[in-house]
């Protein structure tokens, strides 16, 4: 099975075209970036083999695991599906309407690689052994009401953070751009708030990104940028204008698309306390400091097999069933 991973083809143009029509945020560039990350970090036979060594050599054949997927970024539900099928369990999947085409193609590749695996649509009357559901906080209320009686992993809204030391290189700040803007900031691993030292000049980011010619031209993203800027002008808010995004000082993230917020910290201890007080809402933290949930600059959108969403070890959960 592991040898077959190297035989996965690239995504056909017909699938790419249909996926872009299905979700206007899914550009060909972003789809290819997402698939290349999956190919490198999830479909490496060496990485999969090493990852599986940390778990019991135990098949869950006969178990039925439900998976309700999100569709905010291309193929975001693949990691859950991959974990389930590698245990030998039957995957009962509810695809997001925003990411049906790509995931159906990925499922075809999985069942071709592992013919003994069953992946089928989730039905309301399925007698599941467990459920993995990802959605908004509002959707989570439904998940808990409907599936709360069985073993479950429910995921709601989360965001990511960058903690800057002030000594970052131009290369690290360039990587931070991807952490913030890759997939247009729509993922939970996208940085939406910065913690910076009190002597940090926020415009340094804008100058760095401008010098490198980094820019976003997606019409829907720019519409959000113009709308946010108009609101901040009307409310007489102070902000920096990055020409395609806005940057302002706030105590907490705003979660406006195309808007980045920052706040100051005095010491590493202060930054760590800030993180620990919000641990239940944070996905990952980009930094070169020694702090919790640390991720390298430019790598937040390239999780490895062991980088489980919400810090819940999904394989441990499955093997405990």
PDB file of C-alpha atoms in Angstrom:
ATOM      1  CA  UNK A   1       0.000   0.000   0.000  1.00  0.00           C
ATOM      2  CA  UNK A   2       2.754   2.446   0.948  1.00  0.00           C
ATOM      3  CA  UNK A   3       4.540   1.779  -2.338  1.00  0.00           C
ATOM      4  CA  UNK A   4       1.390   2.813  -4.197  1.00  0.00           C
ATOM      5  CA  UNK A   5       1.483   6.321  -2.763  1.00  0.00           C
ATOM      6  CA  UNK A   6       4.148   7.386  -5.231  1.00  0.00           C
ATOM      7  CA  UNK A   7       1.811   6.483  -8.114  1.00  0.00           C
ATOM      8  CA  UNK A   8      -0.773   9.154  -7.345  1.00  0.00           C
ATOM      9  CA  UNK A   9      -1.226  11.334 -10.468  1.00  0.00           C
ATOM     10  CA  UNK A  10      -1.436  15.112 -10.520  1.00  0.00           C
ATOM     11  CA  UNK A  11      -4.920  16.623 -10.455  1.00  0.00           C
ATOM     12  CA  UNK A  12      -6.393  16.619 -13.996  1.00  0.00           C
ATOM     13  CA  UNK A  13      -7.286  19.938 -15.637  1.00  0.00           C
ATOM     14  CA  UNK A  14     -10.953  18.929 -15.830  1.00  0.00           C
ATOM     15  CA  UNK A  15     -11.086  18.418 -12.054  1.00  0.00           C
ATOM     16  CA  UNK A  16      -9.286  21.718 -11.466  1.00  0.00           C
ATOM     17  CA  UNK A  17     -11.731  23.587 -13.675  1.00  0.00           C
ATOM     18  CA  UNK A  18     -14.809  22.101 -12.020  1.00  0.00           C
ATOM     19  CA  UNK A  19     -13.391  22.781  -8.537  1.00  0.00           C
ATOM     20  CA  UNK A  20     -12.776  26.456  -9.398  1.00  0.00           C
ATOM     21  CA  UNK A  21     -16.384  26.827 -10.572  1.00  0.00           C
ATOM     22  CA  UNK A  22     -17.658  25.078  -7.436  1.00  0.00           C
ATOM     23  CA  UNK A  23     -15.691  27.412  -5.131  1.00  0.00           C
ATOM     24  CA  UNK A  24     -14.451  30.773  -6.483  1.00  0.00           C
ATOM     25  CA  UNK A  25     -11.819  30.948  -3.708  1.00  0.00           C
ATOM     26  CA  UNK A  26     -10.146  27.804  -5.071  1.00  0.00           C
ATOM     27  CA  UNK A  27      -7.698  29.156  -7.614  1.00  0.00           C
ATOM     28  CA  UNK A  28      -5.559  26.747  -9.620  1.00  0.00           C
ATOM     29  CA  UNK A  29      -2.439  28.000  -7.826  1.00  0.00           C
ATOM     30  CA  UNK A  30      -3.893  27.369  -4.360  1.00  0.00           C
ATOM     31  CA  UNK A  31      -5.233  23.955  -5.340  1.00  0.00           C
ATOM     32  CA  UNK A  32      -1.830  22.910  -6.619  1.00  0.00           C
ATOM     33  CA  UNK A  33      -0.106  24.249  -3.480  1.00  0.00           C
ATOM     34  CA  UNK A  34      -2.509  22.253  -1.286  1.00  0.00           C
ATOM     35  CA  UNK A  35      -2.027  19.063  -3.297  1.00  0.00           C
ATOM     36  CA  UNK A  36       1.760  19.423  -3.395  1.00  0.00           C
ATOM     37  CA  UNK A  37       1.737  19.795   0.415  1.00  0.00           C
ATOM     38  CA  UNK A  38      -0.376  16.630   0.726  1.00  0.00           C
ATOM     39  CA  UNK A  39       1.873  14.756  -1.669  1.00  0.00           C
ATOM     40  CA  UNK A  40       5.028  15.799   0.196  1.00  0.00           C
ATOM     41  CA  UNK A  41       3.835  15.437   3.808  1.00  0.00           C
ATOM     42  CA  UNK A  42       1.003  12.867   3.668  1.00  0.00           C
ATOM     43  CA  UNK A  43       1.826  10.650   0.683  1.00  0.00           C
ATOM     44  CA  UNK A  44       5.482  10.033   1.430  1.00  0.00           C
ATOM     45  CA  UNK A  45       5.788   6.296   2.124  1.00  0.00           C
ATOM     46  CA  UNK A  46       8.725   6.995   4.458  1.00  0.00           C
ATOM     47  CA  UNK A  47       6.785   9.594   6.456  1.00  0.00           C
ATOM     48  CA  UNK A  48       3.638   7.456   6.634  1.00  0.00           C
ATOM     49  CA  UNK A  49       5.618   4.412   7.755  1.00  0.00           C
ATOM     50  CA  UNK A  50       7.450   6.365  10.455  1.00  0.00           C
ATOM     51  CA  UNK A  51       4.206   8.010  11.638  1.00  0.00           C
ATOM     52  CA  UNK A  52       2.368   4.693  11.965  1.00  0.00           C
ATOM     53  CA  UNK A  53       5.151   3.233  14.112  1.00  0.00           C
ATOM     54  CA  UNK A  54       3.918   5.387  17.009  1.00  0.00           C
ATOM     55  CA  UNK A  55       0.526   3.637  17.118  1.00  0.00           C
ATOM     56  CA  UNK A  56      -0.670   0.075  17.809  1.00  0.00           C
ATOM     57  CA  UNK A  57      -0.530  -2.390  14.954  1.00  0.00           C
ATOM     58  CA  UNK A  58      -4.267  -2.781  15.215  1.00  0.00           C
ATOM     59  CA  UNK A  59      -6.883  -2.919  12.470  1.00  0.00           C
ATOM     60  CA  UNK A  60     -10.251  -1.229  12.980  1.00  0.00           C
ATOM     61  CA  UNK A  61     -11.844  -3.320  10.252  1.00  0.00           C
ATOM     62  CA  UNK A  62     -15.598  -3.430  10.856  1.00  0.00           C
ATOM     63  CA  UNK A  63     -15.719  -0.035  12.579  1.00  0.00           C
ATOM     64  CA  UNK A  64     -17.705   2.755  10.932  1.00  0.00           C
ATOM     65  CA  UNK A  65     -16.301   6.242  11.375  1.00  0.00           C
ATOM     66  CA  UNK A  66     -18.245   9.292  10.259  1.00  0.00           C
ATOM     67  CA  UNK A  67     -16.369  12.294   8.875  1.00  0.00           C
ATOM     68  CA  UNK A  68     -18.052  15.661   8.319  1.00  0.00           C
ATOM     69  CA  UNK A  69     -15.668  17.845   6.360  1.00  0.00           C
ATOM     70  CA  UNK A  70     -15.089  21.569   6.066  1.00  0.00           C
ATOM     71  CA  UNK A  71     -14.483  23.265   2.717  1.00  0.00           C
ATOM     72  CA  UNK A  72     -12.707  26.509   3.542  1.00  0.00           C
ATOM     73  CA  UNK A  73      -9.445  25.574   1.810  1.00  0.00           C
ATOM     74  CA  UNK A  74      -8.764  22.926  -0.871  1.00  0.00           C
ATOM     75  CA  UNK A  75      -8.885  19.316   0.364  1.00  0.00           C
ATOM     76  CA  UNK A  76      -8.785  20.363   4.020  1.00  0.00           C
ATOM     77  CA  UNK A  77     -10.657  17.184   4.983  1.00  0.00           C
ATOM     78  CA  UNK A  78      -8.001  14.869   3.569  1.00  0.00           C
ATOM     79  CA  UNK A  79      -6.050  14.474   6.818  1.00  0.00           C
ATOM     80  CA  UNK A  80      -9.103  13.126   8.677  1.00  0.00           C
ATOM     81  CA  UNK A  81      -9.965  10.751   5.856  1.00  0.00           C
ATOM     82  CA  UNK A  82      -6.364   9.550   5.576  1.00  0.00           C
ATOM     83  CA  UNK A  83      -6.170   8.792   9.302  1.00  0.00           C
ATOM     84  CA  UNK A  84      -9.410   6.798   9.218  1.00  0.00           C
ATOM     85  CA  UNK A  85      -8.637   4.690   6.152  1.00  0.00           C
ATOM     86  CA  UNK A  86      -5.148   3.844   7.389  1.00  0.00           C
ATOM     87  CA  UNK A  87      -6.696   2.214  10.471  1.00  0.00           C
ATOM     88  CA  UNK A  88      -8.751  -0.076   8.224  1.00  0.00           C
ATOM     89  CA  UNK A  89     -12.069   1.420   9.336  1.00  0.00           C
ATOM     90  CA  UNK A  90     -14.969   2.176   7.005  1.00  0.00           C
ATOM     91  CA  UNK A  91     -15.147   5.928   6.307  1.00  0.00           C
ATOM     92  CA  UNK A  92     -18.652   7.397   6.064  1.00  0.00           C
ATOM     93  CA  UNK A  93     -18.086  10.860   4.617  1.00  0.00           C
ATOM     94  CA  UNK A  94     -20.148  14.046   4.379  1.00  0.00           C
ATOM     95  CA  UNK A  95     -18.330  16.279   1.918  1.00  0.00           C
ATOM     96  CA  UNK A  96     -18.555  20.051   2.050  1.00  0.00           C
ATOM     97  CA  UNK A  97     -20.562  21.551  -0.811  1.00  0.00           C
ATOM     98  CA  UNK A  98     -17.617  23.935  -1.251  1.00  0.00           C
ATOM     99  CA  UNK A  99     -15.083  21.152  -1.801  1.00  0.00           C
ATOM    100  CA  UNK A 100     -16.852  18.206  -3.393  1.00  0.00           C
ATOM    101  CA  UNK A 101     -15.027  17.830  -6.706  1.00  0.00           C
ATOM    102  CA  UNK A 102     -11.490  17.721  -5.328  1.00  0.00           C
ATOM    103  CA  UNK A 103     -12.344  15.410  -2.445  1.00  0.00           C
ATOM    104  CA  UNK A 104     -14.237  13.003  -4.713  1.00  0.00           C
ATOM    105  CA  UNK A 105     -11.136  12.791  -6.887  1.00  0.00           C
ATOM    106  CA  UNK A 106      -8.952  12.231  -3.802  1.00  0.00           C
ATOM    107  CA  UNK A 107     -11.277   9.461  -2.622  1.00  0.00           C
ATOM    108  CA  UNK A 108     -10.905   7.766  -6.009  1.00  0.00           C
ATOM    109  CA  UNK A 109      -7.133   7.786  -5.559  1.00  0.00           C
ATOM    110  CA  UNK A 110      -7.428   6.383  -2.024  1.00  0.00           C
ATOM    111  CA  UNK A 111      -9.689   3.493  -3.026  1.00  0.00           C
ATOM    112  CA  UNK A 112      -7.412   2.740  -6.001  1.00  0.00           C
ATOM    113  CA  UNK A 113      -4.372   2.634  -3.711  1.00  0.00           C
ATOM    114  CA  UNK A 114      -6.112   0.667  -0.936  1.00  0.00           C
ATOM    115  CA  UNK A 115      -8.787  -1.517  -2.628  1.00  0.00           C
ATOM    116  CA  UNK A 116      -9.805  -3.131   0.673  1.00  0.00           C
ATOM    117  CA  UNK A 117     -10.975   0.221   2.064  1.00  0.00           C
ATOM    118  CA  UNK A 118     -14.585   1.392   1.923  1.00  0.00           C
ATOM    119  CA  UNK A 119     -15.312   5.103   1.620  1.00  0.00           C
ATOM    120  CA  UNK A 120     -18.972   5.992   1.149  1.00  0.00           C
ATOM    121  CA  UNK A 121     -21.398   8.862   1.797  1.00  0.00           C
ATOM    122  CA  UNK A 122     -22.581   9.424   5.359  1.00  0.00           C
ATOM    123  CA  UNK A 123     -26.272   8.618   5.894  1.00  0.00           C
ATOM    124  CA  UNK A 124     -28.474   9.908   8.727  1.00  0.00           C
ATOM    125  CA  UNK A 125     -29.357   6.380   9.841  1.00  0.00           C
ATOM    126  CA  UNK A 126     -25.751   5.111   9.912  1.00  0.00           C
ATOM    127  CA  UNK A 127     -24.859   3.292  13.123  1.00  0.00           C
ATOM    128  CA  UNK A 128     -21.459   4.880  13.659  1.00  0.00           C
ATOM    129  CA  UNK A 129     -18.752   3.869  16.099  1.00  0.00           C
ATOM    130  CA  UNK A 130     -17.372   7.421  16.167  1.00  0.00           C
ATOM    131  CA  UNK A 131     -17.643  10.784  14.426  1.00  0.00           C
ATOM    132  CA  UNK A 132     -15.112  13.444  13.379  1.00  0.00           C
ATOM    133  CA  UNK A 133     -16.865  16.710  12.521  1.00  0.00           C
ATOM    134  CA  UNK A 134     -15.392  20.051  11.497  1.00  0.00           C
ATOM    135  CA  UNK A 135     -17.363  23.271  11.100  1.00  0.00           C
ATOM    136  CA  UNK A 136     -18.249  26.596  12.641  1.00  0.00           C
ATOM    137  CA  UNK A 137     -19.135  27.002  16.305  1.00  0.00           C
ATOM    138  CA  UNK A 138     -22.798  27.127  15.263  1.00  0.00           C
ATOM    139  CA  UNK A 139     -22.452  23.889  13.289  1.00  0.00           C
ATOM    140  CA  UNK A 140     -20.824  22.342  16.349  1.00  0.00           C
ATOM    141  CA  UNK A 141     -24.040  22.777  18.319  1.00  0.00           C
ATOM    142  CA  UNK A 142     -25.803  20.635  15.733  1.00  0.00           C
ATOM    143  CA  UNK A 143     -23.003  18.061  15.725  1.00  0.00           C
ATOM    144  CA  UNK A 144     -23.170  17.713  19.504  1.00  0.00           C
ATOM    145  CA  UNK A 145     -26.954  17.413  19.521  1.00  0.00           C
ATOM    146  CA  UNK A 146     -26.984  14.767  16.804  1.00  0.00           C
ATOM    147  CA  UNK A 147     -23.800  12.800  17.537  1.00  0.00           C
ATOM    148  CA  UNK A 148     -23.003  13.615  21.154  1.00  0.00           C
ATOM    149  CA  UNK A 149     -23.924  10.089  22.288  1.00  0.00           C
ATOM    150  CA  UNK A 150     -20.992   8.424  20.478  1.00  0.00           C
ATOM    151  CA  UNK A 151     -17.201   8.930  20.728  1.00  0.00           C
ATOM    152  CA  UNK A 152     -16.496  12.149  18.891  1.00  0.00           C
ATOM    153  CA  UNK A 153     -14.014  14.807  17.837  1.00  0.00           C
ATOM    154  CA  UNK A 154     -15.828  18.095  17.230  1.00  0.00           C
ATOM    155  CA  UNK A 155     -13.906  21.052  15.812  1.00  0.00           C
ATOM    156  CA  UNK A 156     -15.134  24.649  15.768  1.00  0.00           C
ATOM    157  CA  UNK A 157     -13.669  28.048  14.967  1.00  0.00           C
ATOM    158  CA  UNK A 158      -9.948  28.508  15.620  1.00  0.00           C
ATOM    159  CA  UNK A 159      -7.294  30.964  14.539  1.00  0.00           C
ATOM    160  CA  UNK A 160      -3.517  31.187  14.417  1.00  0.00           C
ATOM    161  CA  UNK A 161      -1.035  33.660  15.827  1.00  0.00           C
ATOM    162  CA  UNK A 162       2.467  34.928  15.125  1.00  0.00           C
ATOM    163  CA  UNK A 163       4.744  36.061  17.942  1.00  0.00           C
ATOM    164  CA  UNK A 164       7.548  38.268  16.622  1.00  0.00           C
ATOM    165  CA  UNK A 165      10.785  38.875  18.475  1.00  0.00           C
ATOM    166  CA  UNK A 166      11.665  41.938  16.408  1.00  0.00           C
ATOM    167  CA  UNK A 167      14.830  40.204  15.152  1.00  0.00           C
ATOM    168  CA  UNK A 168      13.240  38.317  12.278  1.00  0.00           C
ATOM    169  CA  UNK A 169      15.145  38.139   9.025  1.00  0.00           C
ATOM    170  CA  UNK A 170      13.655  39.315   5.738  1.00  0.00           C
ATOM    171  CA  UNK A 171      13.303  35.653   4.802  1.00  0.00           C
ATOM    172  CA  UNK A 172      11.247  34.935   7.931  1.00  0.00           C
ATOM    173  CA  UNK A 173       8.997  37.945   7.345  1.00  0.00           C
ATOM    174  CA  UNK A 174       8.547  36.794   3.761  1.00  0.00           C
ATOM    175  CA  UNK A 175       7.493  33.391   5.089  1.00  0.00           C
ATOM    176  CA  UNK A 176       5.047  35.112   7.429  1.00  0.00           C
ATOM    177  CA  UNK A 177       3.253  36.493   4.372  1.00  0.00           C
ATOM    178  CA  UNK A 178       2.329  32.925   3.388  1.00  0.00           C
ATOM    179  CA  UNK A 179       1.252  32.161   6.955  1.00  0.00           C
ATOM    180  CA  UNK A 180      -1.131  35.120   6.773  1.00  0.00           C
ATOM    181  CA  UNK A 181      -2.348  35.179   3.172  1.00  0.00           C
ATOM    182  CA  UNK A 182      -2.024  31.724   1.614  1.00  0.00           C
ATOM    183  CA  UNK A 183      -5.548  30.499   0.742  1.00  0.00           C
ATOM    184  CA  UNK A 184      -6.581  34.158   1.252  1.00  0.00           C
ATOM    185  CA  UNK A 185      -6.524  33.775   5.032  1.00  0.00           C
ATOM    186  CA  UNK A 186      -9.521  31.410   5.050  1.00  0.00           C
ATOM    187  CA  UNK A 187      -7.906  28.568   7.018  1.00  0.00           C
ATOM    188  CA  UNK A 188      -7.651  28.047  10.762  1.00  0.00           C
ATOM    189  CA  UNK A 189      -3.867  27.800  10.322  1.00  0.00           C
ATOM    190  CA  UNK A 190      -3.755  31.270   8.758  1.00  0.00           C
ATOM    191  CA  UNK A 191      -2.209  33.871  11.069  1.00  0.00           C
ATOM    192  CA  UNK A 192      -4.780  36.574  11.852  1.00  0.00           C
ATOM    193  CA  UNK A 193      -3.126  38.270  14.840  1.00  0.00           C
ATOM    194  CA  UNK A 194       0.430  39.313  15.724  1.00  0.00           C
ATOM    195  CA  UNK A 195       2.058  39.684  19.113  1.00  0.00           C
ATOM    196  CA  UNK A 196       4.979  42.097  18.733  1.00  0.00           C
ATOM    197  CA  UNK A 197       7.493  43.671  21.150  1.00  0.00           C
ATOM    198  CA  UNK A 198       6.793  47.240  22.227  1.00  0.00           C
ATOM    199  CA  UNK A 199       9.544  48.701  20.028  1.00  0.00           C
ATOM    200  CA  UNK A 200       8.349  46.923  16.859  1.00  0.00           C
ATOM    201  CA  UNK A 201       7.317  49.044  13.873  1.00  0.00           C
ATOM    202  CA  UNK A 202       4.305  47.300  12.232  1.00  0.00           C
ATOM    203  CA  UNK A 203       5.016  49.102   8.963  1.00  0.00           C
ATOM    204  CA  UNK A 204       8.186  47.015   8.648  1.00  0.00           C
ATOM    205  CA  UNK A 205       5.942  44.178   7.478  1.00  0.00           C
ATOM    206  CA  UNK A 206       4.329  46.328   4.818  1.00  0.00           C
ATOM    207  CA  UNK A 207       7.704  47.594   3.585  1.00  0.00           C
ATOM    208  CA  UNK A 208       9.126  44.059   3.441  1.00  0.00           C
ATOM    209  CA  UNK A 209       6.160  42.613   1.592  1.00  0.00           C
ATOM    210  CA  UNK A 210       6.035  45.574  -0.803  1.00  0.00           C
ATOM    211  CA  UNK A 211       9.733  45.243  -1.666  1.00  0.00           C
ATOM    212  CA  UNK A 212       9.207  41.594  -2.557  1.00  0.00           C
ATOM    213  CA  UNK A 213       6.237  42.449  -4.739  1.00  0.00           C
ATOM    214  CA  UNK A 214       3.834  40.337  -2.706  1.00  0.00           C
ATOM    215  CA  UNK A 215       0.236  41.170  -3.534  1.00  0.00           C
ATOM    216  CA  UNK A 216      -3.249  39.660  -3.805  1.00  0.00           C
ATOM    217  CA  UNK A 217      -5.495  40.510  -6.758  1.00  0.00           C
ATOM    218  CA  UNK A 218      -8.448  38.177  -6.150  1.00  0.00           C
ATOM    219  CA  UNK A 219     -11.599  40.325  -6.689  1.00  0.00           C
ATOM    220  CA  UNK A 220     -13.493  38.972  -3.666  1.00  0.00           C
ATOM    221  CA  UNK A 221     -10.491  39.489  -1.392  1.00  0.00           C
ATOM    222  CA  UNK A 222     -10.039  43.074  -2.624  1.00  0.00           C
ATOM    223  CA  UNK A 223     -13.747  43.730  -2.133  1.00  0.00           C
ATOM    224  CA  UNK A 224     -13.334  42.782   1.535  1.00  0.00           C
ATOM    225  CA  UNK A 225     -10.273  45.030   1.779  1.00  0.00           C
ATOM    226  CA  UNK A 226     -12.132  48.061   0.394  1.00  0.00           C
ATOM    227  CA  UNK A 227     -15.146  47.359   2.591  1.00  0.00           C
ATOM    228  CA  UNK A 228     -13.002  47.046   5.724  1.00  0.00           C
ATOM    229  CA  UNK A 229     -11.160  50.258   4.911  1.00  0.00           C
ATOM    230  CA  UNK A 230     -14.434  52.133   4.423  1.00  0.00           C
ATOM    231  CA  UNK A 231     -15.753  50.915   7.770  1.00  0.00           C
ATOM    232  CA  UNK A 232     -12.578  51.916   9.599  1.00  0.00           C
ATOM    233  CA  UNK A 233     -12.644  55.359   8.006  1.00  0.00           C
ATOM    234  CA  UNK A 234     -16.261  55.910   9.014  1.00  0.00           C
ATOM    235  CA  UNK A 235     -15.486  54.818  12.579  1.00  0.00           C
ATOM    236  CA  UNK A 236     -12.298  56.906  12.580  1.00  0.00           C
ATOM    237  CA  UNK A 237     -10.142  53.917  13.443  1.00  0.00           C
ATOM    238  CA  UNK A 238      -6.364  54.115  13.114  1.00  0.00           C
ATOM    239  CA  UNK A 239      -4.865  51.630  10.682  1.00  0.00           C
ATOM    240  CA  UNK A 240      -2.014  50.998   8.265  1.00  0.00           C
ATOM    241  CA  UNK A 241      -2.863  50.492   4.599  1.00  0.00           C
ATOM    242  CA  UNK A 242      -1.051  47.658   2.831  1.00  0.00           C
ATOM    243  CA  UNK A 243      -2.904  48.427  -0.460  1.00  0.00           C
ATOM    244  CA  UNK A 244      -4.636  45.050  -0.407  1.00  0.00           C
ATOM    245  CA  UNK A 245      -4.953  44.515   3.360  1.00  0.00           C
ATOM    246  CA  UNK A 246      -5.307  46.627   6.477  1.00  0.00           C
ATOM    247  CA  UNK A 247      -3.301  46.389   9.693  1.00  0.00           C
ATOM    248  CA  UNK A 248      -4.464  47.807  13.012  1.00  0.00           C
ATOM    249  CA  UNK A 249      -3.711  47.584  16.705  1.00  0.00           C
ATOM    250  CA  UNK A 250      -6.325  45.496  18.544  1.00  0.00           C
ATOM    251  CA  UNK A 251      -6.312  43.413  21.713  1.00  0.00           C
ATOM    252  CA  UNK A 252      -7.857  40.457  19.897  1.00  0.00           C
ATOM    253  CA  UNK A 253      -8.157  39.259  16.277  1.00  0.00           C
ATOM    254  CA  UNK A 254     -10.951  40.896  14.280  1.00  0.00           C
ATOM    255  CA  UNK A 255     -11.484  37.961  11.854  1.00  0.00           C
ATOM    256  CA  UNK A 256     -12.250  40.357   9.020  1.00  0.00           C
ATOM    257  CA  UNK A 257     -10.959  38.909   5.782  1.00  0.00           C
ATOM    258  CA  UNK A 258      -7.992  40.953   4.473  1.00  0.00           C
ATOM    259  CA  UNK A 259      -7.490  42.544   7.907  1.00  0.00           C
ATOM    260  CA  UNK A 260      -4.529  41.758  10.184  1.00  0.00           C
ATOM    261  CA  UNK A 261      -4.359  42.846  13.836  1.00  0.00           C
ATOM    262  CA  UNK A 262      -1.497  43.207  16.289  1.00  0.00           C
ATOM    263  CA  UNK A 263      -0.902  43.871  19.971  1.00  0.00           C
ATOM    264  CA  UNK A 264       2.215  44.434  22.064  1.00  0.00           C
ATOM    265  CA  UNK A 265       3.832  42.185  24.655  1.00  0.00           C
ATOM    266  CA  UNK A 266       6.573  43.015  27.185  1.00  0.00           C
ATOM    267  CA  UNK A 267       8.308  39.669  27.706  1.00  0.00           C
ATOM    268  CA  UNK A 268       8.299  36.072  26.537  1.00  0.00           C
ATOM    269  CA  UNK A 269       6.457  35.210  29.727  1.00  0.00           C
ATOM    270  CA  UNK A 270       3.712  37.703  28.790  1.00  0.00           C
ATOM    271  CA  UNK A 271       3.449  36.172  25.325  1.00  0.00           C
ATOM    272  CA  UNK A 272       3.269  32.641  26.737  1.00  0.00           C
ATOM    273  CA  UNK A 273       0.545  33.704  29.180  1.00  0.00           C
ATOM    274  CA  UNK A 274      -1.419  35.316  26.326  1.00  0.00           C
ATOM    275  CA  UNK A 275      -1.225  32.054  24.397  1.00  0.00           C
ATOM    276  CA  UNK A 276      -2.148  29.833  27.341  1.00  0.00           C
ATOM    277  CA  UNK A 277      -5.196  32.002  28.128  1.00  0.00           C
ATOM    278  CA  UNK A 278      -6.485  31.389  24.595  1.00  0.00           C
ATOM    279  CA  UNK A 279      -5.238  27.844  24.029  1.00  0.00           C
ATOM    280  CA  UNK A 280      -8.749  26.536  23.348  1.00  0.00           C
ATOM    281  CA  UNK A 281      -9.058  28.916  20.364  1.00  0.00           C
ATOM    282  CA  UNK A 282      -5.551  28.738  18.898  1.00  0.00           C
ATOM    283  CA  UNK A 283      -4.530  26.365  16.126  1.00  0.00           C
ATOM    284  CA  UNK A 284      -0.842  27.149  15.772  1.00  0.00           C
ATOM    285  CA  UNK A 285       1.694  29.851  16.648  1.00  0.00           C
ATOM    286  CA  UNK A 286       4.341  31.046  14.202  1.00  0.00           C
ATOM    287  CA  UNK A 287       7.490  32.223  15.956  1.00  0.00           C
ATOM    288  CA  UNK A 288      11.238  31.820  16.437  1.00  0.00           C
ATOM    289  CA  UNK A 289      10.825  32.073  20.225  1.00  0.00           C
ATOM    290  CA  UNK A 290      10.467  29.144  22.637  1.00  0.00           C
ATOM    291  CA  UNK A 291       6.704  29.233  23.116  1.00  0.00           C
ATOM    292  CA  UNK A 292       3.813  26.710  22.986  1.00  0.00           C
ATOM    293  CA  UNK A 293       2.425  25.372  19.669  1.00  0.00           C
ATOM    294  CA  UNK A 294       5.434  26.766  17.839  1.00  0.00           C
ATOM    295  CA  UNK A 295       5.568  26.571  14.037  1.00  0.00           C
ATOM    296  CA  UNK A 296       8.358  27.797  11.779  1.00  0.00           C
ATOM    297  CA  UNK A 297       7.831  30.916   9.674  1.00  0.00           C
ATOM    298  CA  UNK A 298       6.284  30.072   6.320  1.00  0.00           C
ATOM    299  CA  UNK A 299       5.241  26.570   7.427  1.00  0.00           C
ATOM    300  CA  UNK A 300       1.845  27.035   9.085  1.00  0.00           C
ATOM    301  CA  UNK A 301       0.046  25.932   5.902  1.00  0.00           C
ATOM    302  CA  UNK A 302       2.207  22.845   5.453  1.00  0.00           C
ATOM    303  CA  UNK A 303       1.253  20.559   8.376  1.00  0.00           C
ATOM    304  CA  UNK A 304       2.900  17.190   8.823  1.00  0.00           C
ATOM    305  CA  UNK A 305       1.031  13.962   9.598  1.00  0.00           C
ATOM    306  CA  UNK A 306       1.439  14.466  13.346  1.00  0.00           C
ATOM    307  CA  UNK A 307       0.176  18.081  13.283  1.00  0.00           C
ATOM    308  CA  UNK A 308      -3.393  17.249  14.245  1.00  0.00           C
ATOM    309  CA  UNK A 309      -6.082  19.952  14.145  1.00  0.00           C
ATOM    310  CA  UNK A 310      -6.999  21.327  17.581  1.00  0.00           C
ATOM    311  CA  UNK A 311      -4.038  19.357  19.020  1.00  0.00           C
ATOM    312  CA  UNK A 312      -6.159  16.199  19.348  1.00  0.00           C
ATOM    313  CA  UNK A 313      -4.216  13.083  18.332  1.00  0.00           C
ATOM    314  CA  UNK A 314      -6.725  11.547  15.958  1.00  0.00           C
ATOM    315  CA  UNK A 315      -4.931   8.212  15.686  1.00  0.00           C
ATOM    316  CA  UNK A 316      -4.907   7.829  19.460  1.00  0.00           C
ATOM    317  CA  UNK A 317      -8.638   8.597  19.447  1.00  0.00           C
ATOM    318  CA  UNK A 318      -9.343   6.001  16.760  1.00  0.00           C
ATOM    319  CA  UNK A 319      -7.214   3.253  18.306  1.00  0.00           C
ATOM    320  CA  UNK A 320      -8.975   3.748  21.634  1.00  0.00           C
ATOM    321  CA  UNK A 321     -12.349   2.743  20.137  1.00  0.00           C
TER     322      UNK A 321
END
